[in-house]
Structures are given as C-alpha cells and as structure tokens.
Coordinates of N, CA, C and O and ligand atoms in Angstrom, one line a residue:
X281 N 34.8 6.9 -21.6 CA 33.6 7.5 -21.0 C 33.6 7.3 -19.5 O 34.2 6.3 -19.1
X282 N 33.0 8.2 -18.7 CA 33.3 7.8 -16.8 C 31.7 8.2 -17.0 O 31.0 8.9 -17.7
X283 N 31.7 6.9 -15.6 CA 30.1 7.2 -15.1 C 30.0 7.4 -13.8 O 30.8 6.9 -13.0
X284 N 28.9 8.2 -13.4 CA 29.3 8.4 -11.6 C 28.9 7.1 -10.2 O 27.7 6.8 -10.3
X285 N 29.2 6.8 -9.8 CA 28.7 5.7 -8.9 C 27.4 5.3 -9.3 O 27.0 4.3 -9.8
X286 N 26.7 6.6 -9.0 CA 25.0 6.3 -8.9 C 24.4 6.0 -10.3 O 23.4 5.2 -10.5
X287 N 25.1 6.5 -11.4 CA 24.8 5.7 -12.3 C 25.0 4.3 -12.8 O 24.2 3.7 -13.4
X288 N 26.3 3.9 -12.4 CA 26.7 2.7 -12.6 C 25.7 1.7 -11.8 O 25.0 0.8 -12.2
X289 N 25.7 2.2 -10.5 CA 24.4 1.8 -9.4 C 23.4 1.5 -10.8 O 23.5 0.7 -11.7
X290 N 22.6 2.2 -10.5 CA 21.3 2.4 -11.2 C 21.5 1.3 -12.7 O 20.5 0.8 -13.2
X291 N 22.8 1.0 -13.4 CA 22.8 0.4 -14.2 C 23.1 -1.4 -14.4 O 23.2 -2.2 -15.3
X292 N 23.2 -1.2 -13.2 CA 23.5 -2.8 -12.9 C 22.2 -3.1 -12.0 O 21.8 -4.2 -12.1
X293 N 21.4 -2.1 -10.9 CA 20.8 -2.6 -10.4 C 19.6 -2.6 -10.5 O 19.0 -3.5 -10.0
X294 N 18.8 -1.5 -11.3 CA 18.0 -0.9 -11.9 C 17.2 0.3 -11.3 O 17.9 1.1 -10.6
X295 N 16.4 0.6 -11.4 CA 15.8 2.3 -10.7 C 15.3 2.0 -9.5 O 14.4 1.2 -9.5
X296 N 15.8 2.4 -8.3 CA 15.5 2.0 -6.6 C 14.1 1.9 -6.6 O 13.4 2.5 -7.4
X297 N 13.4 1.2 -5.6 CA 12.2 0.1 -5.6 C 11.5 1.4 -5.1 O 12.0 2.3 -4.5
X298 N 9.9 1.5 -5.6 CA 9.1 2.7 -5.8 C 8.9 2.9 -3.8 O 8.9 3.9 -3.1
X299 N 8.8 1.4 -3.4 CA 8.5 1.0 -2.3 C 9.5 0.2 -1.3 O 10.5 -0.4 -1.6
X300 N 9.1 0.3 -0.4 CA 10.3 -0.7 0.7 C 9.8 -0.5 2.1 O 9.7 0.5 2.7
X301 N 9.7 -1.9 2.8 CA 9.5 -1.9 4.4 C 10.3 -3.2 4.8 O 10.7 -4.0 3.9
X302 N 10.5 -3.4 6.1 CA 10.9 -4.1 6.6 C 10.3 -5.8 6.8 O 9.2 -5.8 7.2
X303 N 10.8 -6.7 6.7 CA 9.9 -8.4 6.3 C 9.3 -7.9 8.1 O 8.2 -7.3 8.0
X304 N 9.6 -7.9 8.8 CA 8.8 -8.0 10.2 C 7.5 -7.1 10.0 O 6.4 -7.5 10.3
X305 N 7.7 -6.0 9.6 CA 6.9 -5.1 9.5 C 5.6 -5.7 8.7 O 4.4 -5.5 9.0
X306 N 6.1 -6.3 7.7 CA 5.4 -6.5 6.6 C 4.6 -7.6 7.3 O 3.4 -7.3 7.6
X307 N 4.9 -8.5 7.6 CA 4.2 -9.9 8.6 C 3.7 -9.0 9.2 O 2.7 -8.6 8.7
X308 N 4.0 -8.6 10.3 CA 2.9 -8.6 11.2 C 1.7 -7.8 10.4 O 0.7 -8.5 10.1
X309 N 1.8 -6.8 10.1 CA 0.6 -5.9 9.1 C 0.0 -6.8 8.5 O -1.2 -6.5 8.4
X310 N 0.3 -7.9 7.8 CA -0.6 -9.0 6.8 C -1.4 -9.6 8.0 O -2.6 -9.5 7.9
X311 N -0.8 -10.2 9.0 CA -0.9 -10.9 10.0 C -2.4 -9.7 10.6 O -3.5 -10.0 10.3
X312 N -2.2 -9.1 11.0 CA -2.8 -8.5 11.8 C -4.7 -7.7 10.6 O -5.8 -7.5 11.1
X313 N -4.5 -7.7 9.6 CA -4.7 -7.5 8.0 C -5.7 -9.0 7.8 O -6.9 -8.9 7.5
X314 N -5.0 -10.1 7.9 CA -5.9 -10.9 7.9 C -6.6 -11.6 9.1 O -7.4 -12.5 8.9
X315 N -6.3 -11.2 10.1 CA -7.1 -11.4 11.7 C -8.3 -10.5 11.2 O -9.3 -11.2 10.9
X316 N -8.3 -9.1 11.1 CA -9.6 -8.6 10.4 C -10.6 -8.9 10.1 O -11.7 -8.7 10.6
X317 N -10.3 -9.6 8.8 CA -11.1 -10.2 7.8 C -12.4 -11.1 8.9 O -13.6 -11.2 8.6
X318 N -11.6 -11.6 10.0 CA -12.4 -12.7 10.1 C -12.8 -13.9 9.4 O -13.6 -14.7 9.9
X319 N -11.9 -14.1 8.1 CA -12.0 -15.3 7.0 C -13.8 -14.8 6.5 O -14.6 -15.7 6.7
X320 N -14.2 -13.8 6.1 CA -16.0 -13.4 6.1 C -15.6 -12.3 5.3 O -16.3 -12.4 4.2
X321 N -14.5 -10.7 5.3 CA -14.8 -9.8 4.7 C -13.4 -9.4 4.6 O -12.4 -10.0 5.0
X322 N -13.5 -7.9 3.8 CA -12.2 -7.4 3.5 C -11.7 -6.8 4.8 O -12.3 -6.7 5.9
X323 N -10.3 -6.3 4.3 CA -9.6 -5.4 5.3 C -8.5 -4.7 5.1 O -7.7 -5.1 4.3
X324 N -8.3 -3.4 5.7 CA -7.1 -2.6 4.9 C -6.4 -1.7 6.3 O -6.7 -1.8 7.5
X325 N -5.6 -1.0 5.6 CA -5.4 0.1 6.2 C -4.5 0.9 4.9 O -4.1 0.6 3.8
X326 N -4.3 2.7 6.1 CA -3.3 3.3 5.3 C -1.6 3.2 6.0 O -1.3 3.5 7.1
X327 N -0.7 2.7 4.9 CA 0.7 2.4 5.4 C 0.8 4.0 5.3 O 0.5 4.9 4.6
X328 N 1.5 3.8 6.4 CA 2.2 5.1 7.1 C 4.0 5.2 6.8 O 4.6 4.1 6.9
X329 N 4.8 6.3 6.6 CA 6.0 6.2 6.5 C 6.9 7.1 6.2 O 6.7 8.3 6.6
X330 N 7.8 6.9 5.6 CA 8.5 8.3 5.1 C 9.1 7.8 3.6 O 9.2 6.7 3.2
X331 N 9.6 9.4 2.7 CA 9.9 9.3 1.7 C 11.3 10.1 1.5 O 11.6 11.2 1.8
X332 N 11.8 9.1 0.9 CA 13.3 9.3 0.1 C 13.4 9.2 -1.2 O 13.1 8.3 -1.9
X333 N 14.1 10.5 -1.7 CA 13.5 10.3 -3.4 C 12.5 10.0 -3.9 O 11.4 10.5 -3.6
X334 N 12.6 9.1 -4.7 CA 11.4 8.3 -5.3 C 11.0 6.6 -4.2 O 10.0 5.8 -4.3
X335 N 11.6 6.6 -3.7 CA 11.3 5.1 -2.6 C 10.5 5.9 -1.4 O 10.9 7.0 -1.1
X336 N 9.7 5.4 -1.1 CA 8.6 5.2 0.0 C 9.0 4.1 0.7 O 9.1 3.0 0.3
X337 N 9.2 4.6 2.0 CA 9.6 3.2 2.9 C 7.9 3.3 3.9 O 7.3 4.3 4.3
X338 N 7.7 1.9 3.9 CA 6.8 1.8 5.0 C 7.2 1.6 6.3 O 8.0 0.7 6.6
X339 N 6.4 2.5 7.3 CA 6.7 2.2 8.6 C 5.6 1.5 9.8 O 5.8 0.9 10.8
X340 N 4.7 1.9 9.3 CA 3.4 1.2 10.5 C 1.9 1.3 9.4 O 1.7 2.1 8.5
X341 N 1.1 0.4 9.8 CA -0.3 0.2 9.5 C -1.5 0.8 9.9 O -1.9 0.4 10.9
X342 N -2.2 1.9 9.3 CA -3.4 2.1 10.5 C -4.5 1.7 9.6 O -4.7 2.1 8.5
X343 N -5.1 1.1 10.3 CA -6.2 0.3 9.9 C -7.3 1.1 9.8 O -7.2 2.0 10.6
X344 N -8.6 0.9 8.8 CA -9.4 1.5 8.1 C -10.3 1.7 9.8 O -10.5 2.7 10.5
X345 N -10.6 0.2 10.1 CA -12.0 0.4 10.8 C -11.7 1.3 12.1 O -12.5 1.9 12.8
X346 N -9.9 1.2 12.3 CA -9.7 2.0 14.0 C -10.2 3.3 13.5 O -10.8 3.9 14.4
X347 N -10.1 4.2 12.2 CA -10.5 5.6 11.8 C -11.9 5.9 11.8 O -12.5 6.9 12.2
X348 N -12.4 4.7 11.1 CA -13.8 4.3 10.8 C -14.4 2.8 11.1 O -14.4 1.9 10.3
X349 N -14.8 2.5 12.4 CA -15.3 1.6 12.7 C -16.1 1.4 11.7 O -15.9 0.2 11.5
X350 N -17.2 1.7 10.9 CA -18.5 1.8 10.1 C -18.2 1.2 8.5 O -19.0 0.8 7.7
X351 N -15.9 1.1 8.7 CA -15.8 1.2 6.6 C -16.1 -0.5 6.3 O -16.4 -0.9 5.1
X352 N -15.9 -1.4 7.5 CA -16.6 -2.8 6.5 C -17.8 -3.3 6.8 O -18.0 -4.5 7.2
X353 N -18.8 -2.5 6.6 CA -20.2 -2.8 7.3 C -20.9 -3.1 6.3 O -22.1 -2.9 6.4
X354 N -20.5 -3.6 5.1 CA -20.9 -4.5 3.9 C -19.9 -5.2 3.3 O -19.9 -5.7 2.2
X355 N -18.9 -5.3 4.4 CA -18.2 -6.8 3.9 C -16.8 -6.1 2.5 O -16.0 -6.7 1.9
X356 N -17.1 -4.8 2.4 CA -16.2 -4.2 1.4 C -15.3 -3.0 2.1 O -15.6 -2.5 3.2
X357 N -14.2 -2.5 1.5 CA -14.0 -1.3 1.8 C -14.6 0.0 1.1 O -14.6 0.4 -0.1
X358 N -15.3 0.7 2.6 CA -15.8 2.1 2.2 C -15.8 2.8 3.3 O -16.7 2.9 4.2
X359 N -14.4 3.4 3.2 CA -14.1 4.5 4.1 C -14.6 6.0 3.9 O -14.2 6.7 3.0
X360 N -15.5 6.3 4.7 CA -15.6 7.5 4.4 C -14.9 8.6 4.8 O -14.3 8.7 5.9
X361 N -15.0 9.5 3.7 CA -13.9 10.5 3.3 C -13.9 11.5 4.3 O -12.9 12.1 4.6
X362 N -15.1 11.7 5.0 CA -14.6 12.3 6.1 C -13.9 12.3 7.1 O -13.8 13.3 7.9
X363 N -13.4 11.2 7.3 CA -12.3 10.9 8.4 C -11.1 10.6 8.4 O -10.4 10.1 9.2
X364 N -10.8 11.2 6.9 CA -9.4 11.7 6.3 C -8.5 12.5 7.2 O -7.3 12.2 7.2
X365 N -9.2 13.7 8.0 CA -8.2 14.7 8.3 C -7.9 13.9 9.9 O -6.9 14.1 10.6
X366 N -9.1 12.7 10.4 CA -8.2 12.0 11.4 C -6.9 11.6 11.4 O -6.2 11.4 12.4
X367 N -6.4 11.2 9.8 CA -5.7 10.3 9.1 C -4.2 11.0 9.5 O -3.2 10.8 10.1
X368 N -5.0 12.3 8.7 CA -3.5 13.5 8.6 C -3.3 14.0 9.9 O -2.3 14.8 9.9
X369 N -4.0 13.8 11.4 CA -3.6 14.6 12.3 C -2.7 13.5 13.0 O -1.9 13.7 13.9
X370 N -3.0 11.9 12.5 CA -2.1 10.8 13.2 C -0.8 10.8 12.5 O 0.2 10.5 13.2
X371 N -0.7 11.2 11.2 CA 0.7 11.6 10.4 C 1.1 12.7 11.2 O 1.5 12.5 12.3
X372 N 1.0 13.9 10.9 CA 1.7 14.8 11.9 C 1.8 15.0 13.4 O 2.3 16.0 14.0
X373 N 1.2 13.8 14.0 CA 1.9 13.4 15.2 C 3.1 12.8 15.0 O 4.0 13.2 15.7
X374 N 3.3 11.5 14.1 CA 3.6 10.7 14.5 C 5.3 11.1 13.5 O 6.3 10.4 13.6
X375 N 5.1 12.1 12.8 CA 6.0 12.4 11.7 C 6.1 11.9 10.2 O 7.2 11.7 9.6
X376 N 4.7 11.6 9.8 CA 4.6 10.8 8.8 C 4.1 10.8 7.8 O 3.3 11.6 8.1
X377 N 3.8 10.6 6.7 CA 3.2 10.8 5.4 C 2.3 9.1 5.4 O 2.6 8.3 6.2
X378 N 1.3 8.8 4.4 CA 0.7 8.1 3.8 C 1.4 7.9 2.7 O 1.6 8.8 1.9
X379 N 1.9 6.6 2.6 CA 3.2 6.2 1.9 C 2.3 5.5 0.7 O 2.8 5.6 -0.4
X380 N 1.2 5.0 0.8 CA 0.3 3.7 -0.3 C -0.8 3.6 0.6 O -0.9 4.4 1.6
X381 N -1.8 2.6 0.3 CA -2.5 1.9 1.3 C -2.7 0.4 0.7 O -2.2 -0.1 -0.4
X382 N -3.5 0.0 1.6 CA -3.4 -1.6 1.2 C -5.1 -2.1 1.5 O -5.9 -1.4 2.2
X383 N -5.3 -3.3 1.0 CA -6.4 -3.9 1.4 C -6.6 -5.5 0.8 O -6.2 -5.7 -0.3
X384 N -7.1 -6.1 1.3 CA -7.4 -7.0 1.2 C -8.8 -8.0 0.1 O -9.9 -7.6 -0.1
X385 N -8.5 -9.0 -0.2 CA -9.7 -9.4 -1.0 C -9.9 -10.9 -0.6 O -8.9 -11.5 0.0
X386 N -11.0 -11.7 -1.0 CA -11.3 -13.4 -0.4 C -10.2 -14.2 -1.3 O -9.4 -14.9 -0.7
X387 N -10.2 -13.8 -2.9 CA -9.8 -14.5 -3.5 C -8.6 -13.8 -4.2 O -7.8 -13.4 -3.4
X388 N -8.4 -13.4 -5.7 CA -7.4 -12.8 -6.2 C -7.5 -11.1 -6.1 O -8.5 -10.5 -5.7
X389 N -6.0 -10.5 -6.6 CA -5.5 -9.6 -5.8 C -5.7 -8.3 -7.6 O -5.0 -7.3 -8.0
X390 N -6.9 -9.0 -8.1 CA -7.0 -7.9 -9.1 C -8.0 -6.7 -8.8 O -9.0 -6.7 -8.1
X391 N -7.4 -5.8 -9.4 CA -8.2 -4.4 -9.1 C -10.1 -4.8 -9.5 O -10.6 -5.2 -10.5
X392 N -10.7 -4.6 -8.3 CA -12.3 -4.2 -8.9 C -12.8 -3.3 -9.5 O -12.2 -3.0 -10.5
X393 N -13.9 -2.6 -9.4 CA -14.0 -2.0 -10.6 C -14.6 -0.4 -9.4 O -14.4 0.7 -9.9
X394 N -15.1 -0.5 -8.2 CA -14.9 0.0 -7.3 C -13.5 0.5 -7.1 O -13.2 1.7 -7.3
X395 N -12.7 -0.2 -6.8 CA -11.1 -0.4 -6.3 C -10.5 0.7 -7.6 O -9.7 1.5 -7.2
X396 N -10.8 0.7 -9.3 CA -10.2 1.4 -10.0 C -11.1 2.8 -9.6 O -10.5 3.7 -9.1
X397 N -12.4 2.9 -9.8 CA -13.2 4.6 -9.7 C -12.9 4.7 -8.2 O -13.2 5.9 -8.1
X398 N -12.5 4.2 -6.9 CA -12.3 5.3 -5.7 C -10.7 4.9 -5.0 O -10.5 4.0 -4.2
X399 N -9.6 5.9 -5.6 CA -8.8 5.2 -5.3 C -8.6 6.5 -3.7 O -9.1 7.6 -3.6
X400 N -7.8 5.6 -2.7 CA -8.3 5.9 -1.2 C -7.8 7.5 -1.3 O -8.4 8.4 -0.8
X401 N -6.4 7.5 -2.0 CA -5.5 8.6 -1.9 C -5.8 9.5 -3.5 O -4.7 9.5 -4.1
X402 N -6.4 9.9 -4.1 CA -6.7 10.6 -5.4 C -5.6 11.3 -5.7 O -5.8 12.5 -6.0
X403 N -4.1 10.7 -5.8 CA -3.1 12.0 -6.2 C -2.2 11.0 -7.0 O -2.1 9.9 -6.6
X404 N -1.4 11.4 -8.2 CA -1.1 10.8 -9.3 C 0.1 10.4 -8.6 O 0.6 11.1 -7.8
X405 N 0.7 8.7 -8.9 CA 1.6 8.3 -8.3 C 1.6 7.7 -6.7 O 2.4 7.3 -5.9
X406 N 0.1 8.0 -6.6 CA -0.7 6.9 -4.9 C -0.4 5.7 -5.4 O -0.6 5.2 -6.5
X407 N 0.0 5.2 -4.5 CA 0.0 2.8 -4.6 C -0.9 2.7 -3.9 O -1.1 3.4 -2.9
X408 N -1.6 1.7 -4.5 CA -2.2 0.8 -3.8 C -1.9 -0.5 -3.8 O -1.1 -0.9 -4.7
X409 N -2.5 -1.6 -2.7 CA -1.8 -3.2 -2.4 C -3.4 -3.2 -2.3 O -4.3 -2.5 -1.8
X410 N -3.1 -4.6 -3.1 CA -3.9 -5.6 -2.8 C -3.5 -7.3 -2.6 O -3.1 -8.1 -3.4
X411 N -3.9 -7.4 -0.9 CA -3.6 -8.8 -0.8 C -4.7 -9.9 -1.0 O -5.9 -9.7 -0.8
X412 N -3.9 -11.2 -1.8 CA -5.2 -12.6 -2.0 C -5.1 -13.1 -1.1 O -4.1 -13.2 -0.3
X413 N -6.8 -13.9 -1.0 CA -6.5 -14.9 -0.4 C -6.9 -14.5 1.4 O -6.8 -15.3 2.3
X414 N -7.3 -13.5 1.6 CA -7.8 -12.9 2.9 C -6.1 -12.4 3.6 O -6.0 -11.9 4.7
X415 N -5.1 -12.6 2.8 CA -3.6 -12.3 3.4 C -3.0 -13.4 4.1 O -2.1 -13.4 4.9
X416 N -3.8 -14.4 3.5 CA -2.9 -15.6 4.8 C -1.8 -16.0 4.5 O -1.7 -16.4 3.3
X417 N -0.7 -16.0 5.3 CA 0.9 -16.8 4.8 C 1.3 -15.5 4.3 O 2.4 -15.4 3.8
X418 N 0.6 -14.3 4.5 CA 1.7 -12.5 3.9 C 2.4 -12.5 3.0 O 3.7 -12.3 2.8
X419 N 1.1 -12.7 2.0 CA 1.9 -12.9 0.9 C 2.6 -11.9 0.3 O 2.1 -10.7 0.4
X420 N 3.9 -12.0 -0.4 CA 5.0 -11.1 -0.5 C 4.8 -10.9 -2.3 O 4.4 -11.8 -3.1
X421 N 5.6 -8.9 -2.4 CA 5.5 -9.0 -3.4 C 6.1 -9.6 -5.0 O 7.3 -9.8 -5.3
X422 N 4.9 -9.8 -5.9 CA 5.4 -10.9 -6.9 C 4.4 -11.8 -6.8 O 4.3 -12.7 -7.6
X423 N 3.3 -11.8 -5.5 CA 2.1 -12.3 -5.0 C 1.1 -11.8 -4.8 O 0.2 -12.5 -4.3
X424 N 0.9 -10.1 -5.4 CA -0.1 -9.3 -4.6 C -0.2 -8.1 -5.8 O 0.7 -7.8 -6.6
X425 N -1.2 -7.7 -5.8 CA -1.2 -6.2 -6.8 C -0.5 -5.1 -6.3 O -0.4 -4.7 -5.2
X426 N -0.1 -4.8 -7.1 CA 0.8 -3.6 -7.0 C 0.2 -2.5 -7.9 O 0.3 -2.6 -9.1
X427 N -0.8 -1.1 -7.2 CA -1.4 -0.5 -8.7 C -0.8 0.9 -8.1 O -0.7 1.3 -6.9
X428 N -0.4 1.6 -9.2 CA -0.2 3.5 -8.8 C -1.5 3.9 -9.8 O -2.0 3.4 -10.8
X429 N -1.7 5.2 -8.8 CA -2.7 5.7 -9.7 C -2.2 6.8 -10.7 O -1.3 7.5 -10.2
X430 N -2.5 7.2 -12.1 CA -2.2 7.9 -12.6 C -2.9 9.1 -12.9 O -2.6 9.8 -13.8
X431 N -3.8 9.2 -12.0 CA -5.0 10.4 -12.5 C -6.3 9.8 -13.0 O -6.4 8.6 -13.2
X432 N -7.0 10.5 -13.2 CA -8.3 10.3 -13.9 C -8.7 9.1 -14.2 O -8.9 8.5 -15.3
X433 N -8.7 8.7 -13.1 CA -9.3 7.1 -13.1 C -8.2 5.8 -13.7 O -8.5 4.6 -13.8
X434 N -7.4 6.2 -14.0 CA -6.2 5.6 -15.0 C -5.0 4.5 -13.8 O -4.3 5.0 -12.9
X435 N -5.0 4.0 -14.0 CA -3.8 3.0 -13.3 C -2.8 2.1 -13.5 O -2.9 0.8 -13.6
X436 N -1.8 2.6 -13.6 CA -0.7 1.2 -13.7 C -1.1 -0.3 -13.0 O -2.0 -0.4 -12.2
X437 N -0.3 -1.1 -13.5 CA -0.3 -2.1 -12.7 C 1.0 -2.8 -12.8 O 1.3 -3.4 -13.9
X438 N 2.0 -2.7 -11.5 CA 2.7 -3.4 -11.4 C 3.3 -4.7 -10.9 O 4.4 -5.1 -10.6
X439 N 2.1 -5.2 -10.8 CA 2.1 -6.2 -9.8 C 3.5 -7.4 -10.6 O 4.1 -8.0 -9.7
X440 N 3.8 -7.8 -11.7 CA 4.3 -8.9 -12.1 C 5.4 -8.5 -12.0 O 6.2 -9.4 -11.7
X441 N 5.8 -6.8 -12.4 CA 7.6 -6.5 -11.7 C 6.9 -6.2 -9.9 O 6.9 -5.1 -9.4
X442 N 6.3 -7.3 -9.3 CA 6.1 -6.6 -8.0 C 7.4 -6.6 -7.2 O 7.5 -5.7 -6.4
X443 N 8.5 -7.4 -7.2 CA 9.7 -7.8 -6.9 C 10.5 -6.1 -6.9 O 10.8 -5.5 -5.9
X444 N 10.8 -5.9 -8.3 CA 11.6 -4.8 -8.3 C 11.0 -3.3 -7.8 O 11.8 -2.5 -7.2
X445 N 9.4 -3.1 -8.0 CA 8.7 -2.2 -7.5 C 8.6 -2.1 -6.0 O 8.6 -0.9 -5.5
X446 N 8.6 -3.2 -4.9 CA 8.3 -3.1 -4.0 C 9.4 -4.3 -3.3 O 9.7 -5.5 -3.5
X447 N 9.8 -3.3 -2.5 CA 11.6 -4.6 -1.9 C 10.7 -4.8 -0.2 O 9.9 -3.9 0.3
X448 N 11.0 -6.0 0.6 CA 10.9 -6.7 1.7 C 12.5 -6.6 2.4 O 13.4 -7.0 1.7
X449 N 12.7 -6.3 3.2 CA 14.0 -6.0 3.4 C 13.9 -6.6 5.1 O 12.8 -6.7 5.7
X450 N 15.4 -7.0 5.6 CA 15.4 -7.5 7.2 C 15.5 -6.3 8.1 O 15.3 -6.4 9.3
X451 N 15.9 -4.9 7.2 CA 16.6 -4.1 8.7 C 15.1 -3.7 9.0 O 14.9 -3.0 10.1
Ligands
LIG118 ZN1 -10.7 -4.2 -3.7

C-alpha cells in the first residue's frame, strides 16, 4: 500500500493545529491583555490574521475598548455590535481576517453563560480564548479555554487538547 507524504504527515503528527501564532506575539498580547484588566475587570480583543487551510495563524491584537471605549464599563465584556464594521475596515486595511478572539476572566478560563449566548463572531467554527487568572505569566495553551462555536448557541470545548488545537511557535 503507498501513502502520500501529507498523509503519512497527518499520521504521525495528527490533523494541523486549528490555530497558530508566534510565542512573542502571544506574550506581548497576554501582556498587554492583562495591563487592561487593571487587576479590577476583564479584557479582550479580536486576534487578527490570516488563514491557511484549516490553521488560522494569528498575527496582531485589537483590543475591544480601542473599538469601543464604552465595552468594559461594567467590569465585563460587552462590545457593542455596532462597531463591528470598524473591525472589518481595520482588516481590510491591514489585509486581514478575524482569525478567533480572546478575552480575559479574574479567576478560571470556563465559558460563562453570557460568554456561551453571545459569541463575539456568530459563524460556525469562530474560536474563542479565554485567559485565567487576569492573563498573568500568558498563560499558554493547555492553560486557557479553547471554545469553537458550533451554531445555535452550541460549543465545543477544546481546551484539554489545547496543546494540539492551538500551537505557540518561535518564528
Ligand atoms: Zn467571559
């Protein structure tokens, strides 16, 4: 029997990571993610990036409140939806898609119940990140929620293969 590269690939290494950014990248965005907070409230943004196949590489952070100064004015995230198409005119400047988004919580990195009914991006196969802990020390995944949405309020969670789901990489 012959297999083609990419299969043998795929069978030793398993199905390429849904997600992928760079460790610097990833620091500073936690870093910058948990300055936010103020150690008092949440904080997020939408990761910005490009897509290859099925992998989503992230490339830059844009933070909720620079769109919406107004989204943690109860200490939670609530961006309002109208300042979406700001979102999409900074992607097609910059050449970019909305790869996931992320956000932050005080303590652990499980979905709320908010967090499951408004998910930021409503299209089946959106990630969302949730970091614990206010993000201090960036925490890496295998440390953090990992949820896709599936439609109709419905959500995976891959946070425990967060490892194979979402790779940290040096380049
Ligand atoms: Zn939340």
């Amino acid at each position: 029997m012959r297999f083609s590269i990419a299969t043998l690939a795929r069978a030793i290494l398993g199905p390429p990571p849904k997600l992928v950014c760079s460790s610097a990248t990833w620091r500073e965005g936690a870093a910058e993610l948990n300055r936010r907070t103020g150690g008092h409230r949440e904080s997020g943004a939408f990761l910005l990036g490009l897509r290859q196949g099925e992998t989503r590489q992230i490339v830059s952070f844009l933070y909720y409140d620079d769109v919406d100064p107004t989204c943690f004015r109860h200490g939670i995230v609530e961006f309002d939806g109208r300042k979406l198409g700001q979102v999409w005119r900074v992607c097609q400047d910059r050449g970019l898609m909305v790869v996931a988004d992320i956000h932050v919580h005080p303590a652990g990195y499980g979905q709320s119940g908010s967090d499951k009914a408004n998910p930021m991006i409503a299209e089946a196969g959106h990630i969302a990140l949730i970091l614990p802990n206010y993000a201090t020390g960036a925490p890496a995944p295998g440390a953090i929620g990992i949820f896709e949405y599936r439609g109709n309020r419905q959500w995976l969670d891959h946070s425990r293969q967060g490892r194979r789901i979402f790779k940290l990489s040096w380049w």
